[in-house]
Coordinates of N, CA and C in Angstrom, one line a residue:
X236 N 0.8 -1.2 0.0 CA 0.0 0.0 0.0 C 0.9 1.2 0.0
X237 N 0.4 2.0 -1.1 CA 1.3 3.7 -1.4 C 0.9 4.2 0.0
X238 N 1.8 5.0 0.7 CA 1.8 5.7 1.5 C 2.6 7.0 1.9
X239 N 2.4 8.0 1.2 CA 3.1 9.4 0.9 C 2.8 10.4 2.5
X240 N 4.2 10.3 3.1 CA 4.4 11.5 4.1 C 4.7 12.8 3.5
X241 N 3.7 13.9 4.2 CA 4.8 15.1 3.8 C 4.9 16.0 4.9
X242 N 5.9 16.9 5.0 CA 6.2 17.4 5.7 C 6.8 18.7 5.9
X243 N 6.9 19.8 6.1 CA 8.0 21.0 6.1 C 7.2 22.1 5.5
X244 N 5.4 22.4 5.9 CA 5.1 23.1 5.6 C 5.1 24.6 7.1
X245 N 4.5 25.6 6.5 CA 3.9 26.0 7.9 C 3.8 27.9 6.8
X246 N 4.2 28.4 8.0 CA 3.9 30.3 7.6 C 4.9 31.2 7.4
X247 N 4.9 31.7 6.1 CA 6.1 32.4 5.7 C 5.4 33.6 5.6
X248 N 6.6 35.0 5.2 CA 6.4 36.2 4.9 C 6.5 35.9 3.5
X249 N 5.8 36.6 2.8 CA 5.9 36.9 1.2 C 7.7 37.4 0.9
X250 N 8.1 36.3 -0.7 CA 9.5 36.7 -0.8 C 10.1 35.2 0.2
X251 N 10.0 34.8 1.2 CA 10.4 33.9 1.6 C 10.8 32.8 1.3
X252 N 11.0 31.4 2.0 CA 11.8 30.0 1.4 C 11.2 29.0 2.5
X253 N 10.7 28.0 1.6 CA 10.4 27.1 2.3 C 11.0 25.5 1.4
X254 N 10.8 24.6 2.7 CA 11.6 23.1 1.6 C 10.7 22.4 2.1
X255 N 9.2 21.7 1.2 CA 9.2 20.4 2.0 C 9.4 19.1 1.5
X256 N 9.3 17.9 2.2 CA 9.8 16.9 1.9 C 8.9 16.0 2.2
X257 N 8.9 14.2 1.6 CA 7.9 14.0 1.2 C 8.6 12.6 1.5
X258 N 8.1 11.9 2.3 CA 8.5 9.5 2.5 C 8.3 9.6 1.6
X259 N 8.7 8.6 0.4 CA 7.9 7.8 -0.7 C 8.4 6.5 -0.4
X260 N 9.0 6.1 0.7 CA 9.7 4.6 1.0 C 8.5 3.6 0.3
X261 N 7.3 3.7 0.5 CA 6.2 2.8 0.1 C 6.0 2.4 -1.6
X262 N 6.5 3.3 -1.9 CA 6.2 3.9 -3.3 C 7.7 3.4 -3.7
X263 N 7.3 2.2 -4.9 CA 8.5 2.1 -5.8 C 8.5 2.4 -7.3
X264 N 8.0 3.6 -7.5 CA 7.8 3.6 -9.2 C 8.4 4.8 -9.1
X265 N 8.7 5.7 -10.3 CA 9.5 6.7 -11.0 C 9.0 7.5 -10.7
X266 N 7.3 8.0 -11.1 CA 7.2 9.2 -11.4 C 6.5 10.2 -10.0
X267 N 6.9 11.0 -9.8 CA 6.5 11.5 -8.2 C 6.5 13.2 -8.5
X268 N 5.8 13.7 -7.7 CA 5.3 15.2 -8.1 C 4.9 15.4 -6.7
X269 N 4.1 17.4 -7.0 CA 4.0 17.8 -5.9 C 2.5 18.5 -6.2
X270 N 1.1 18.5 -5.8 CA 0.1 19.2 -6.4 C -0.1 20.2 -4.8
X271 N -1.0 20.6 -5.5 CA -1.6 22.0 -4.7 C -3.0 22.0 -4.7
X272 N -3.4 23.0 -3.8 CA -5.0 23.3 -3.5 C -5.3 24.2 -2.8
X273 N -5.7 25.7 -3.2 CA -6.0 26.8 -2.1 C -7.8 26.8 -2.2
X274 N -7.7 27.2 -1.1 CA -9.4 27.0 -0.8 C -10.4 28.1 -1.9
X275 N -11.0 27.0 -2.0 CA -11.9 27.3 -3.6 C -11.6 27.1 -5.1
X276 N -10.5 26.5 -4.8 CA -9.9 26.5 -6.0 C -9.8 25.0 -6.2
X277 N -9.8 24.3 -7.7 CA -9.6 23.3 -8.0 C -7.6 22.9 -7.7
X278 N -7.3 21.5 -7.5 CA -6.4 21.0 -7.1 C -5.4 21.1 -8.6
X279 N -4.0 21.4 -8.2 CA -3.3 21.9 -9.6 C -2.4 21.6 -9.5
X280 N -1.4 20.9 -10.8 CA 0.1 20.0 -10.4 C 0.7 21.5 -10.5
X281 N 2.0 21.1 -9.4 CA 3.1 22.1 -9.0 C 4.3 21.6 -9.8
X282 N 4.5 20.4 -9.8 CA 6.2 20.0 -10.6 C 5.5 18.4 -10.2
X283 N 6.5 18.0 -10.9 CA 6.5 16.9 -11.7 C 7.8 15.9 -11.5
X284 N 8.5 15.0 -11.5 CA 9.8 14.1 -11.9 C 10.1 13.3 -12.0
X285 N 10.5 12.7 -12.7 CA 11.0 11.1 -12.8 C 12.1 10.7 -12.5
X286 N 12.2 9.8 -11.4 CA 13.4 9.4 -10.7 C 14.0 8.8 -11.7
X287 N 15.6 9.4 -11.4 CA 16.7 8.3 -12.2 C 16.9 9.2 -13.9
X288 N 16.2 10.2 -13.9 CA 16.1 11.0 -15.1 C 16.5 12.4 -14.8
X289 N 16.7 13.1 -16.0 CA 16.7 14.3 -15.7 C 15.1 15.5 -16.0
X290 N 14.8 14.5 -15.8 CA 13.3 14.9 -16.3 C 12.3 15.5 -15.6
X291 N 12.0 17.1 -15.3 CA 11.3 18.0 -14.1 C 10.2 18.4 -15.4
X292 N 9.3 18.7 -14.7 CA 8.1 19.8 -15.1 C 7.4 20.4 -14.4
X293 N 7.1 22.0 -14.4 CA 6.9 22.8 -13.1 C 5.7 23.3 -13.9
X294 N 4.3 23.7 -12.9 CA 3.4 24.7 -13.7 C 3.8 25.9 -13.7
X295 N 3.3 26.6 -14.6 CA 3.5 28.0 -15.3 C 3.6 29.0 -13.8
X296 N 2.9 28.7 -13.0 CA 2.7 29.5 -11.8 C 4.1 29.3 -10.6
X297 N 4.4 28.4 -10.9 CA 5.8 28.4 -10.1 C 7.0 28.4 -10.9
X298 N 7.2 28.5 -12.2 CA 8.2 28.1 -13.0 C 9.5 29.1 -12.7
X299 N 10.6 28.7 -12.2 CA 11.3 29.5 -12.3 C 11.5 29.9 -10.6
X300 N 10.3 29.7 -9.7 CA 10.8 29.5 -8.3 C 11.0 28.7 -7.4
X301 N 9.6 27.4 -8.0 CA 10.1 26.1 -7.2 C 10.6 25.1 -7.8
X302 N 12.0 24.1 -7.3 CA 12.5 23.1 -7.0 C 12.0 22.2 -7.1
X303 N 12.0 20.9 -7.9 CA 11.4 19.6 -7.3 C 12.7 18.8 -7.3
X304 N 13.4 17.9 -6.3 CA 14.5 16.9 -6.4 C 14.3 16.0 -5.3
X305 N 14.8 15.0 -5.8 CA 14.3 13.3 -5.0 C 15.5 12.9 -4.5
X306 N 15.9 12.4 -3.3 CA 16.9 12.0 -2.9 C 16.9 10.2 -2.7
X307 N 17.7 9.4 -3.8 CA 17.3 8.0 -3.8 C 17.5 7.2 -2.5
X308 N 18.6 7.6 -2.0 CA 19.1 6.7 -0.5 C 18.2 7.4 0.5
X309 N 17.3 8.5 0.4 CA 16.8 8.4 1.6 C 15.2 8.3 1.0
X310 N 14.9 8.0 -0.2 CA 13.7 7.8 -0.2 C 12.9 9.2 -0.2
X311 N 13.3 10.6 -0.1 CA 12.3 11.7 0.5 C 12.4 12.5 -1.4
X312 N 11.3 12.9 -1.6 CA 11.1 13.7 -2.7 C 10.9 15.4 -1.7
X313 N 11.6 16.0 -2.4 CA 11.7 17.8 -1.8 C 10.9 18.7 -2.8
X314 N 10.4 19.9 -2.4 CA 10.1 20.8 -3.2 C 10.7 22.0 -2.7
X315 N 11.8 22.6 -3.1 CA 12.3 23.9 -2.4 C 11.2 25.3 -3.2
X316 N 10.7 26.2 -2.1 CA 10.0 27.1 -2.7 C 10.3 28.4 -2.6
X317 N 10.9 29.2 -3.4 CA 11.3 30.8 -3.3 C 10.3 31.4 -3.6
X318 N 10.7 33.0 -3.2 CA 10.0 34.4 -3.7 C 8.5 33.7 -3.8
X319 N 8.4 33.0 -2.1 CA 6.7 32.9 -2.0 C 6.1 33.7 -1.8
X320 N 4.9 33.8 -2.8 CA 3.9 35.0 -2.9 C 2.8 34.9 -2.3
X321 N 1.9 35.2 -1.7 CA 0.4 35.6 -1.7 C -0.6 34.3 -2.0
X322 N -0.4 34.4 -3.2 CA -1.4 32.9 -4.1 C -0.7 31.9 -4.0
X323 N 0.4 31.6 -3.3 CA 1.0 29.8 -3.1 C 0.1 29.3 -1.9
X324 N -0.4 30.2 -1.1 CA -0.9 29.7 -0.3 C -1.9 28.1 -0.4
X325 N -1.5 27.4 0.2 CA -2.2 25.9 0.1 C -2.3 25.0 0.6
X326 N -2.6 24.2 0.4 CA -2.1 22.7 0.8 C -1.7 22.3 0.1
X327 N -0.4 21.6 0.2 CA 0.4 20.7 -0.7 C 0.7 19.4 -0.4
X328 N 0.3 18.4 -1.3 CA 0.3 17.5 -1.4 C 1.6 16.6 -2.2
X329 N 2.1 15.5 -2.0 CA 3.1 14.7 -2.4 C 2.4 14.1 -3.3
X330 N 2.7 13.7 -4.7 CA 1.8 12.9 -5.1 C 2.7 11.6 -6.1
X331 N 2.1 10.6 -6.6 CA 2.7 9.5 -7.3 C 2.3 8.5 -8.0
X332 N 3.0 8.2 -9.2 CA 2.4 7.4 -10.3 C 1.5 8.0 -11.2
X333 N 2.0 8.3 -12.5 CA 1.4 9.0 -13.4 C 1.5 8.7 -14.2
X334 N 0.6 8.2 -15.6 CA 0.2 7.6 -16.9 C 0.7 8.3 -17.9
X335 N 1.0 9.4 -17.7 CA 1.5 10.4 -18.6 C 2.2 11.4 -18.4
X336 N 3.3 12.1 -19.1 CA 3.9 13.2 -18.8 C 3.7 14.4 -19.9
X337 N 3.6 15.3 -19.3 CA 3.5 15.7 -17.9 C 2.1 15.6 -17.6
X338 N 2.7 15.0 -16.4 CA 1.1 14.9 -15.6 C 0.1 15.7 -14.9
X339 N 0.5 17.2 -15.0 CA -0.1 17.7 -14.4 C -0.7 17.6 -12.8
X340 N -1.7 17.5 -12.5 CA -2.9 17.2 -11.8 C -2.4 15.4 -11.6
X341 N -2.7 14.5 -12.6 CA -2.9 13.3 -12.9 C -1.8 12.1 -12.6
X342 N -2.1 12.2 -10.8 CA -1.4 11.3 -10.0 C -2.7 10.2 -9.6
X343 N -2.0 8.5 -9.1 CA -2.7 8.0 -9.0 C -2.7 8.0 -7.3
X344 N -1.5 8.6 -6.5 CA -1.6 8.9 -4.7 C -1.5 9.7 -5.1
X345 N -1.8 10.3 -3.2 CA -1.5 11.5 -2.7 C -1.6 11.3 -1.5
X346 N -0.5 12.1 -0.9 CA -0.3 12.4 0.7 C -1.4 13.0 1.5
X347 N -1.7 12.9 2.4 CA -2.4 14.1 3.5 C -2.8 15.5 3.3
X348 N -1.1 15.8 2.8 CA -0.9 17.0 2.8 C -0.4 18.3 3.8
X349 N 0.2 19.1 3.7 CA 1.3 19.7 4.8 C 0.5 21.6 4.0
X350 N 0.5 22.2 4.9 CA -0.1 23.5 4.6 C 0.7 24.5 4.4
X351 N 1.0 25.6 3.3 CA 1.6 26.1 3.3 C 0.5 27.3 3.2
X352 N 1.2 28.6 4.3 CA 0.5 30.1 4.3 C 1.6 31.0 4.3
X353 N 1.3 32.0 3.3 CA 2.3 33.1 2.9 C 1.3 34.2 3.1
X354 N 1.5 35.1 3.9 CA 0.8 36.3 4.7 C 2.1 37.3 5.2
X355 N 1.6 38.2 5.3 CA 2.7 39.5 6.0 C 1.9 40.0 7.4

């Protein structure tokens, strides 16, 4: 049974840095990502990657500030996140196994989820 921890959210100032990180010990397949969800809004892939590849995909809304990188010996998938704004605010979710790349949204897990709020 998939079982996705995440971890390393919490409340930043706008412009800020946050890293969270994600078990995937349960999880033995390649493709692992990171989705999101702010209240009211439908749920939306953040990045994307395939272990053992060089292969990332970020949505248009983070491109260019967050990070996605998997560390194999310890099993944890990371999302580093810069110059957080206003609208990152969410829940973020670990997510894994996907039929298609880029998968957007279109994971077959997902974690709990760990909260992330960017306020001043």
């Amino acid at each position: 049974q998939v079982h996705l921890v995440e971890s390393g959210g919490g409340s930043v100032q706008p412009g800020g840095t946050l890293r969270l990180s994600c078990d995937t010990s349960t999880y033995s397949g390649k493709c692992l990502g990171w989705l999101r969800q702010a209240p009211g809004k439908e749920r939306e892939g953040v990045a994307a990657t395939y272990v053992g590849g060089a292969t990332s995909h970020y949505g248009d809304a983070v491109q260019g500030r967050f990070t996605i990188s998997y560390d194999e010996l310890k099993n944890t998938l990371f999302l580093e996140m810069h110059s957080l704004a206003l609208e990152d605010t969410a829940m973020y979710y670990c997510a894994a196994e996907c039929t298609e790349w880029p998968p957007g949204k279109r994971f077959r897990y997902w974690g709990q989820g760990t909260q992330v709020t960017v306020s001043s």
